Coordinates of C-alpha atoms in Angstrom, one line a residue:
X1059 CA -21.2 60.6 32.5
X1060 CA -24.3 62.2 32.0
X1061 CA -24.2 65.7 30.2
X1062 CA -26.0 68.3 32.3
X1063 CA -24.5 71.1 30.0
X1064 CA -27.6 70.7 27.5
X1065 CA -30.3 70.9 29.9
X1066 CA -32.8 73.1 27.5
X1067 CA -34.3 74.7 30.8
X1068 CA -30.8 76.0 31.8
X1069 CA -30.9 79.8 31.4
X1070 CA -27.4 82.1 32.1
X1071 CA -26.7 84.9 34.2
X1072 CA -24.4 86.5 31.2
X1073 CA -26.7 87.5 28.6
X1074 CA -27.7 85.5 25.7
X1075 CA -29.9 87.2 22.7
X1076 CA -33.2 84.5 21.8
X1077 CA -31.5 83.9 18.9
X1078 CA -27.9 83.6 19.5
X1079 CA -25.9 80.9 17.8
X1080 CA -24.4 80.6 21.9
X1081 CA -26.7 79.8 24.5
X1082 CA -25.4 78.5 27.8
X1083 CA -26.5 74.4 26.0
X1084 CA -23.7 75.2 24.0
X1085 CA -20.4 76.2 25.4
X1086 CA -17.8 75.4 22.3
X1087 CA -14.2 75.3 22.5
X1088 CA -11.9 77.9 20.9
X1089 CA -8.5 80.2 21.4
X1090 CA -8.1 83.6 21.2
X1091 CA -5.7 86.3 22.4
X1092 CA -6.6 88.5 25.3
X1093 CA -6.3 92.5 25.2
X1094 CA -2.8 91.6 27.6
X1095 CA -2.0 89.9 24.6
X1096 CA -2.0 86.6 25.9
X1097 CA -3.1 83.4 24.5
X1098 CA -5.7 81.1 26.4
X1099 CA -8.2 78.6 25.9
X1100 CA -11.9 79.5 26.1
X1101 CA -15.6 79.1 25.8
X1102 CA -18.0 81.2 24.8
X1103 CA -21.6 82.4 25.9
X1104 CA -23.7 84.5 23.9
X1105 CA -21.3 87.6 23.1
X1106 CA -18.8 86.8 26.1
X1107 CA -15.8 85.1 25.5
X1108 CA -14.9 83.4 28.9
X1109 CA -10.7 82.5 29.7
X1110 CA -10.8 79.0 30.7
X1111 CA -7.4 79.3 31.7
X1112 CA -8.3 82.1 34.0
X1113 CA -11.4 80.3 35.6
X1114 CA -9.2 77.0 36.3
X1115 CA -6.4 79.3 38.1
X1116 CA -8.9 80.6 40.5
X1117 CA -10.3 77.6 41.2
X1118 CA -13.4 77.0 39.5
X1119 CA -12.3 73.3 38.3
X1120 CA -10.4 71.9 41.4
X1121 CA -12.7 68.7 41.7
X1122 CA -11.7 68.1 37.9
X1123 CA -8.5 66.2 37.6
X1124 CA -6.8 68.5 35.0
X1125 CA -3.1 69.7 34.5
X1126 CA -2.1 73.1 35.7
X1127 CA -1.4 74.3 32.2
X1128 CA -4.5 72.1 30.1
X1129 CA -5.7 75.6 29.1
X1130 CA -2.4 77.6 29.6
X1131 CA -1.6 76.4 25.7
X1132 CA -1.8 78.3 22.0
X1133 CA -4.1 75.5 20.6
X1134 CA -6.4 72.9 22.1
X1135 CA -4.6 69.6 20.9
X1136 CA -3.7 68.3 24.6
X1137 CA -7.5 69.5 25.9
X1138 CA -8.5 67.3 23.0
X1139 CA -6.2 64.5 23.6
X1140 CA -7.5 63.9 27.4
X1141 CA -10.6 62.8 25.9
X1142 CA -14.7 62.9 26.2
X1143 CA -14.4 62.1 30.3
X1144 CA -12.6 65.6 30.4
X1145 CA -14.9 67.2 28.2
X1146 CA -17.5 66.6 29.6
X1147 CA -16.7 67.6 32.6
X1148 CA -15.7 70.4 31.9
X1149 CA -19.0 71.6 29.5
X1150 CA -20.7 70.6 32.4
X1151 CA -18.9 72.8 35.1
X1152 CA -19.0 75.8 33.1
X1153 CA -22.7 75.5 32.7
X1154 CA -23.1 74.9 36.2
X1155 CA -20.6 78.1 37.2
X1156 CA -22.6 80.6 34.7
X1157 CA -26.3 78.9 35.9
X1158 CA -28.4 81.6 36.3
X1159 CA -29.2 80.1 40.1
X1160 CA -25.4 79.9 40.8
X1161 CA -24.2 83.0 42.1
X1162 CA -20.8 82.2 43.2
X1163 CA -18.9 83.6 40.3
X1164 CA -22.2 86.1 39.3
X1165 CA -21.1 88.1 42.4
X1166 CA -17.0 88.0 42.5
X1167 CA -16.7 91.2 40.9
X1168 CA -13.0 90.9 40.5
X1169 CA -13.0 87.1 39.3
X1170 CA -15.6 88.2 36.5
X1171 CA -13.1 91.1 35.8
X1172 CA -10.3 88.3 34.8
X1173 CA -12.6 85.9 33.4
X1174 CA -15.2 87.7 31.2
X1175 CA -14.4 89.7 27.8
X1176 CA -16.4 90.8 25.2
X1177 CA -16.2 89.8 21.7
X1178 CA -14.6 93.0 20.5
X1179 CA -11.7 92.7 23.1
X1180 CA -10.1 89.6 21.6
X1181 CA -8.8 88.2 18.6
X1182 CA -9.5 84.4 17.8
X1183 CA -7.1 82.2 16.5
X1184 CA -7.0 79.2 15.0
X1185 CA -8.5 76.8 17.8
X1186 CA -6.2 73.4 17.0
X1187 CA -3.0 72.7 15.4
X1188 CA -3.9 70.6 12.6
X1189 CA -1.6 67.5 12.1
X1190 CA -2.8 66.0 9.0
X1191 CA -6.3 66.8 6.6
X1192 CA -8.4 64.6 4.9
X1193 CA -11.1 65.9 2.8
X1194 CA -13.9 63.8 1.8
X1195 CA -16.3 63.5 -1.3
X1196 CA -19.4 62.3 0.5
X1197 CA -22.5 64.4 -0.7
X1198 CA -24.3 62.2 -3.8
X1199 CA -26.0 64.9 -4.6
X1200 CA -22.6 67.0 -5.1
X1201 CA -21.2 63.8 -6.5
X1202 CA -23.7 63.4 -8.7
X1203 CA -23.9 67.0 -10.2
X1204 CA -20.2 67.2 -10.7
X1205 CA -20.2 64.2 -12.2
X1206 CA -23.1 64.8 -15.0
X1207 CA -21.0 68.1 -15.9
X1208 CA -18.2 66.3 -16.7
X1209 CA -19.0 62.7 -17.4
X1210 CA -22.4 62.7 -18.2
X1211 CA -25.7 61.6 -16.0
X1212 CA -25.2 57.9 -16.7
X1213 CA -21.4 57.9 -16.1
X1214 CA -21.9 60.5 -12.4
X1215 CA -21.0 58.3 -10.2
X1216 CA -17.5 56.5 -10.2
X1217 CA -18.3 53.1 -9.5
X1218 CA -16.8 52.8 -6.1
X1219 CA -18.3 55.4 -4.9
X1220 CA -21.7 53.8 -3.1
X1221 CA -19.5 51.4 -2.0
X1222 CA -16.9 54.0 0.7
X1223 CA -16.0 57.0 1.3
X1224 CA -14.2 58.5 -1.4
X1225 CA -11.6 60.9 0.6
X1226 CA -8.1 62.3 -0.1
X1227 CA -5.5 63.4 2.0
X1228 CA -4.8 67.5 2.2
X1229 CA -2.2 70.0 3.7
X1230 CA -2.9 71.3 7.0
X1231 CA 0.0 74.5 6.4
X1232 CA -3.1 76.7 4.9
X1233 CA -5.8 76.0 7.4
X1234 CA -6.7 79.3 8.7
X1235 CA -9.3 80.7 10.8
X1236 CA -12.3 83.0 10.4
X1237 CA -11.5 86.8 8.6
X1238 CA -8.5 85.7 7.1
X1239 CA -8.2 87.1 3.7
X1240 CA -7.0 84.3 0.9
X1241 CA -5.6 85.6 -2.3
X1242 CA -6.4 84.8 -5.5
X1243 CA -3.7 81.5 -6.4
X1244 CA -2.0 81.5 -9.2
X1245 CA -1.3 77.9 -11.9
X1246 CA -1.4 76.3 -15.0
X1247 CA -4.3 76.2 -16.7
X1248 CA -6.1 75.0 -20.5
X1249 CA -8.4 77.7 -21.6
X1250 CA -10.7 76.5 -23.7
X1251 CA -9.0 75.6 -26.9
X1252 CA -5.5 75.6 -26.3
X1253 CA -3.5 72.7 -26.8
X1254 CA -1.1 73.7 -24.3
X1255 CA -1.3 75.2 -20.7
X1256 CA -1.1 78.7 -19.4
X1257 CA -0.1 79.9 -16.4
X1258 CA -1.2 82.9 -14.8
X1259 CA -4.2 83.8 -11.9
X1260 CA -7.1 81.4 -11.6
X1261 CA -10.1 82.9 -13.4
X1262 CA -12.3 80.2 -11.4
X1263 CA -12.3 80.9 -7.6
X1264 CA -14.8 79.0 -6.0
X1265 CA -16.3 78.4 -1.9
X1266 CA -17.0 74.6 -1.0
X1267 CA -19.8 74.4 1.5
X1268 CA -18.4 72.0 4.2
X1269 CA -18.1 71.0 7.8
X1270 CA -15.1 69.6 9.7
X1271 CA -14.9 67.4 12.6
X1272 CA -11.9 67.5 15.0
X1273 CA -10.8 64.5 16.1
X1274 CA -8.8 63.1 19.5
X1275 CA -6.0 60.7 19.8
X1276 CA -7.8 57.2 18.2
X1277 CA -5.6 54.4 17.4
X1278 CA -2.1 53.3 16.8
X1279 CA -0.3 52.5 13.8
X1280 CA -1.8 49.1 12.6
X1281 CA -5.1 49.3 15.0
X1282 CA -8.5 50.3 13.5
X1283 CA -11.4 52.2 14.5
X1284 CA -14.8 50.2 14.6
X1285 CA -17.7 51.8 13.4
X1286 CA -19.1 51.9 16.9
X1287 CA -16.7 53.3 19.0
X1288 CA -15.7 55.9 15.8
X1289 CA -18.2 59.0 17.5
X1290 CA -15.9 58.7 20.7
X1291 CA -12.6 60.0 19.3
X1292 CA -14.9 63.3 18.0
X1293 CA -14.5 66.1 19.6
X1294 CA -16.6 68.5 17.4
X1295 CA -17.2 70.2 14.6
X1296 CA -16.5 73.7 13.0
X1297 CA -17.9 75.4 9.8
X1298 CA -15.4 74.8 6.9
X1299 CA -14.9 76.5 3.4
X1300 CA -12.7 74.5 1.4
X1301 CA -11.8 76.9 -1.2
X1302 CA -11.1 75.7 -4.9
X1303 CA -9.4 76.8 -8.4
X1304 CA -11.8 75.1 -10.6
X1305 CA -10.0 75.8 -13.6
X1306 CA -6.1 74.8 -11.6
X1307 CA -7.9 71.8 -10.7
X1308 CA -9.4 70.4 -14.0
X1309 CA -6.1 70.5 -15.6
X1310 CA -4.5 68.6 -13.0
X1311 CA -6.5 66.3 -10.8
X1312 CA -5.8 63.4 -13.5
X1313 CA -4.5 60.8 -12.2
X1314 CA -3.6 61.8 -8.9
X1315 CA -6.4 63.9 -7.8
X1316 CA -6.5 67.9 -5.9
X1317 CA -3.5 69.4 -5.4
X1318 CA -2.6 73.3 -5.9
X1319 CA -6.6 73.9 -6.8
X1320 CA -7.2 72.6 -3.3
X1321 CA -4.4 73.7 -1.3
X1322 CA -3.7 77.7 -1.8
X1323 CA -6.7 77.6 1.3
X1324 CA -9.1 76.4 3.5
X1325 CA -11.0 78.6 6.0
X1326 CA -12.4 77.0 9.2
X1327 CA -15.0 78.6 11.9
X1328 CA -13.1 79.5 15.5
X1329 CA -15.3 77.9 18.1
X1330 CA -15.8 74.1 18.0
X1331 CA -19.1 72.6 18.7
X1332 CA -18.3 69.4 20.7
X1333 CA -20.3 66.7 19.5
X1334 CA -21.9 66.5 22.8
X1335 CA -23.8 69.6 22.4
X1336 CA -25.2 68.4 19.0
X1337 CA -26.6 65.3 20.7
X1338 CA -30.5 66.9 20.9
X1339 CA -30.4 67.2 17.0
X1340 CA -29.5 63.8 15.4
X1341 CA -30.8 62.3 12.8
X1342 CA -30.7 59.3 10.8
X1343 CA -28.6 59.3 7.8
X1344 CA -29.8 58.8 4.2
X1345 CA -30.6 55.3 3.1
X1346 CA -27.9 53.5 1.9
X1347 CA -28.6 51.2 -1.0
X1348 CA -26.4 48.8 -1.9
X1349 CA -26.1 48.1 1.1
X1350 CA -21.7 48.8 2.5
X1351 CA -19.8 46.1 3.7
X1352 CA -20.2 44.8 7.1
X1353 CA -17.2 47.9 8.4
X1354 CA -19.4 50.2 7.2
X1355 CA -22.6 49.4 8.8
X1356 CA -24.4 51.1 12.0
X1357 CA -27.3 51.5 13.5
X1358 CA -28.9 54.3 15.2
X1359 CA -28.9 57.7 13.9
X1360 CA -25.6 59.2 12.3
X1361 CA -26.1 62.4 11.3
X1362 CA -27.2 65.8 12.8
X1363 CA -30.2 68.4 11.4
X1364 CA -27.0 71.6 10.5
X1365 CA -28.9 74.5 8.7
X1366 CA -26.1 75.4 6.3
X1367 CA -25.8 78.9 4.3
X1368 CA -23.1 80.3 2.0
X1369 CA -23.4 84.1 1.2
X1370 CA -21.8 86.2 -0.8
X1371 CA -20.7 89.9 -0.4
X1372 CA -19.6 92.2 -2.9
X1373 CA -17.1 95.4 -1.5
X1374 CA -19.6 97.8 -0.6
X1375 CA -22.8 96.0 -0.9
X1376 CA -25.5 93.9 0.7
X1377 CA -25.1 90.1 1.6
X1378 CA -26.7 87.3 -0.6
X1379 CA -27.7 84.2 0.3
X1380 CA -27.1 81.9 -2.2
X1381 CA -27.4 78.6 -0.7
X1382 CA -29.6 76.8 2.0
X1383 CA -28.5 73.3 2.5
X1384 CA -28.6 70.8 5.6
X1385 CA -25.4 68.7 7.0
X1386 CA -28.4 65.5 7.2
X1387 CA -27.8 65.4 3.0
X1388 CA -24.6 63.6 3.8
X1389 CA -25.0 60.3 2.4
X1390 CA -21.8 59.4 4.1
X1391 CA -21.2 59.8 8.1
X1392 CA -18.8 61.1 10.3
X1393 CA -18.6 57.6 11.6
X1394 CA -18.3 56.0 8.5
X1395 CA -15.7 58.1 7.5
X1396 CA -13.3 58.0 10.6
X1397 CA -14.2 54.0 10.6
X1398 CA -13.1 53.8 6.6
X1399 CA -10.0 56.2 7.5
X1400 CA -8.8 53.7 9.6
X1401 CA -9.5 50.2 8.5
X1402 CA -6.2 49.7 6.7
X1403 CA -4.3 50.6 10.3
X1404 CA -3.9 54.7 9.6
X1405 CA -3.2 56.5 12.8
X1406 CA -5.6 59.4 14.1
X1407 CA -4.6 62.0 16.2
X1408 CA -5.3 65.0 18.3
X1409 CA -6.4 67.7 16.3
X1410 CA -6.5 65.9 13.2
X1411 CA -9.4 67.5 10.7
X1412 CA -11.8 65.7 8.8
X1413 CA -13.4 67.6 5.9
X1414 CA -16.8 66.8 4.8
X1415 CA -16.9 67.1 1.2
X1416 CA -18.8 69.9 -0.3
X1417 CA -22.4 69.4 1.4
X1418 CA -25.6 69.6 -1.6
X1419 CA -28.9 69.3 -1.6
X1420 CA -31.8 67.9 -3.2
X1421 CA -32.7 71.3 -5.2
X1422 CA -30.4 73.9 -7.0
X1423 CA -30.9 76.7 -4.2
X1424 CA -29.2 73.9 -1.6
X1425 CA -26.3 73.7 -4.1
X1426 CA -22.8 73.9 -1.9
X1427 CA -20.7 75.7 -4.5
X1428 CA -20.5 78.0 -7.6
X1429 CA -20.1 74.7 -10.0
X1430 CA -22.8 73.9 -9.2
X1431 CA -25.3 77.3 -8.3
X1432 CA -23.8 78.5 -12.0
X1433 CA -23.4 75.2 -13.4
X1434 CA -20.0 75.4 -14.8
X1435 CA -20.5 79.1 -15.1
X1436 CA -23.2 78.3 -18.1
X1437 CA -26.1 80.4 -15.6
X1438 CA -24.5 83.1 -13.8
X1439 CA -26.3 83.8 -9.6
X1440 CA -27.7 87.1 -9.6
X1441 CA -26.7 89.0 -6.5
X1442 CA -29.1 91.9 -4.9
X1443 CA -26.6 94.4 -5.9
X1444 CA -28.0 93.5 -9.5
X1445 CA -24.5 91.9 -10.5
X1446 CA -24.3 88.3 -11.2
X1447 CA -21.2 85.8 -10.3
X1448 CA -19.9 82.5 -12.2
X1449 CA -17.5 82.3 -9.2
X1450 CA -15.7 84.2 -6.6
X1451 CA -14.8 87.8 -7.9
X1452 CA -11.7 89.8 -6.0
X1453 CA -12.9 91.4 -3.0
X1454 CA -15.7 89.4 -2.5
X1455 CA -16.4 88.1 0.9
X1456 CA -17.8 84.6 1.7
X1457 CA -19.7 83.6 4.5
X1458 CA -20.7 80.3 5.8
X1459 CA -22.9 80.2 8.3
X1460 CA -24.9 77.1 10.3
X1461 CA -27.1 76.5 13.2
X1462 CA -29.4 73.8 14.7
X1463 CA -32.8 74.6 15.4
X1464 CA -35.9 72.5 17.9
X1465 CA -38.7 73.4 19.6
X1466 CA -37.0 74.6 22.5
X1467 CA -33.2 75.3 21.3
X1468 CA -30.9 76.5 19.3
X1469 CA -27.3 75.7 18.9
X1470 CA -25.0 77.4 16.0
X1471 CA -21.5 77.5 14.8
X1472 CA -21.1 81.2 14.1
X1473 CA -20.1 81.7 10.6
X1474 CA -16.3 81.8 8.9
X1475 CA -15.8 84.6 6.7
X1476 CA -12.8 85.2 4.1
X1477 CA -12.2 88.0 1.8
X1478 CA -11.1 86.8 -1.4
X1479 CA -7.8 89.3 -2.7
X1480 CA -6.4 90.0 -5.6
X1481 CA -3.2 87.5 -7.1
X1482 CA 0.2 89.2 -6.3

């Protein structure tokens, strides 16, 4: 099916600022809860949210073959589990409907009444139910800088770690969406130089700079995923911050790896990009050397050109950006990592979430956390408020924020944004 939807000539009748993350090339998926408090599935063009559920009742999709109730639901798991056919269709009917030379809907006064909100009228929730998380290592350059901290330069890299991609299976029950405030976790710690733990509130709060794709219903128990049909069970991706206790996490992650520094939180953006509308801004992936086993190999380009920031804002003060890095620095793909999820006969479903890994680049202002930006806290960031952070400090607010950008569009995520508060 071709995708009409990201036709870069395509201009809107609902009104789209030049630089909005939401043209009409994008229309991402989300949830959110209407002023009549009621929950429906939607899409969004520049700063209108747009009821889906409402549109299909009046008959906007009736030569689409969907179920009365696809977007009468509180998350979009079944949406996502009729696959791309139904996507697409749908992306592409709501950008013919809101064409700026289709009037149909432009002049139904009352339709547009039930159909159209603005930003401030409703509340967005978190857009799936997410079944099961897997969080991924896959930036070398992060890999590589956490490593030299703690290992040394010539030891960075474990030695499998060119060779797959190095994941680990999360919680879902604290994924939550966009203005959610997280509170400062509490654990066992080892100062430096104590023999024996601590416990008390982590003094080492950090934001991971990641992205998460979304997946659809992929395989059964037993069956794997090849590396060429992997992009077809993606639906999209959303902005994610992966939040961390650097200092919970050191003292337990031996032998088993993350577990309460990882899970107190993770923050994800509301509206998922489909990877449909991210098609004009692919790119190829770094070069892989040794080359991975035959599973593992592709051709064609993997990756996608994501501007990337993380800011930081104090209470009462002025944003900083502290970081400028690109989704391209992934030196392991979404493919490779759904392929590599699967190989041993793992199930994927709908609404399952796929964590990046903390996303680094080349040069220290492209750095992805506060590890790294402060280098174990050894060289403090300096923030325009003239105060300077090793990690997260109560009431600060993180942002992540990303975008793609051509000649002639520009498609972004948003941004997710989490107040850190203080431990009960």
């Amino acid at each position: 099916m071709v995708i009409f939807a990201n036709d870069p000539n395509r201009t809107s009748w609902l009104h789209v600022d030049s630089d909005s993350d939401f043209p009409i090339q994008n229309i991402p998926f989300g949830v959110f809860l209407t002023p009549d408090d009621v929950i429906t599935i939607g899409t969004r063009i520049g700063d209108t949210a747009i009821d889906l559920a409402a549109l299909h009742q009046l008959g906007y999709f009736d030569d689409i073959a969907l179920t009365d109730d696809i977007f009468l639901q509180d998350t979009l798991n079944d949406f996502i589990a009729d696959g791309r056919k139904t996507w697409r269709a749908v992306r592409n009917k709501v950008a013919e409907i809101f064409d700026n030379n289709n009037t149909v809907l432009k002049t139904q006064t009352k339709h547009k009444d039930t159909v159209l909100y603005s930003l401030d009228e409703i509340e967005m929730q978190l857009p799936v139910l997410v079944g099961d998380y897997t969080d991924f290592y896959a930036s070398r350059e992060h890999a590589t800088n956490v490593g030299t901290m703690f290992r040394g330069k010539d030891n960075a890299l474990m030695p499998n770690w060119l060779h797959l991609p190095v994941g680990y299976h999360g919680r879902s029950s604290s994924i939550i969406p966009s203005d959610i405030p997280v509170r400062r976790p509490k654990g066992q710690t080892l100062p430096p130089g104590n023999e024996s733990p601590v416990f008390g509130p982590s003094k080492a709060i950090d934001f991971e700079l990641e992205m998460a794709f979304i997946t659809t219903d992929a395989n059964d128990l037993g069956e794997a995923i090849s590396i060429n049909e992997a992009e077809d069970y993606i639906f999209g991706l959303v902005l994610f911050n992966d939040w961390s206790a650097r200092d919970i996490q050191r003292w337990e992650y031996v032998p088993l790896g993350p577990f309460l520094g990882k899970n107190f939180a993770s923050s994800i953006s509301p509206w998922i990009v489909t990877l449909d509308a991210l098609e004009p801004f692919r790119v190829y992936s770094p070069k892989q050397e040794p080359k991975p086993l035959e599973y593992l190999q592709y051709e064609g380009k993997k990756s996608f050109d994501i501007h990337l920031e993380a800011i930081i804002k104090p209470e009462g003060a002025n944003e900083t950006v502290v970081s400028k890095s690109n989704f391209k620095y992934m030196y392991w793909n979404m493919a490779q990592q759904l392929t590599h999820h699967t190989v041993n006969g793992c199930p994927v479903r709908s609404g399952d979430m796929m964590g990046s890994g903390t996303i680094s680049g080349p040069t220290p202002d492209s750095y992805g956390s506060m590890l790294e930006l402060s280098w174990k806290g050894e060289q403090p960031v300096q923030l325009n408020d003239g105060t300077e952070r090793k990690f997260i400090n109560d009431n600060d607010t993180v942002i992540l924020r990303g975008y793609c950008k051509n000649e002639s569009l520009r498609i972004g995520f948003g941004e997710v944004k989490s107040k850190l508060l203080a431990a009960l």
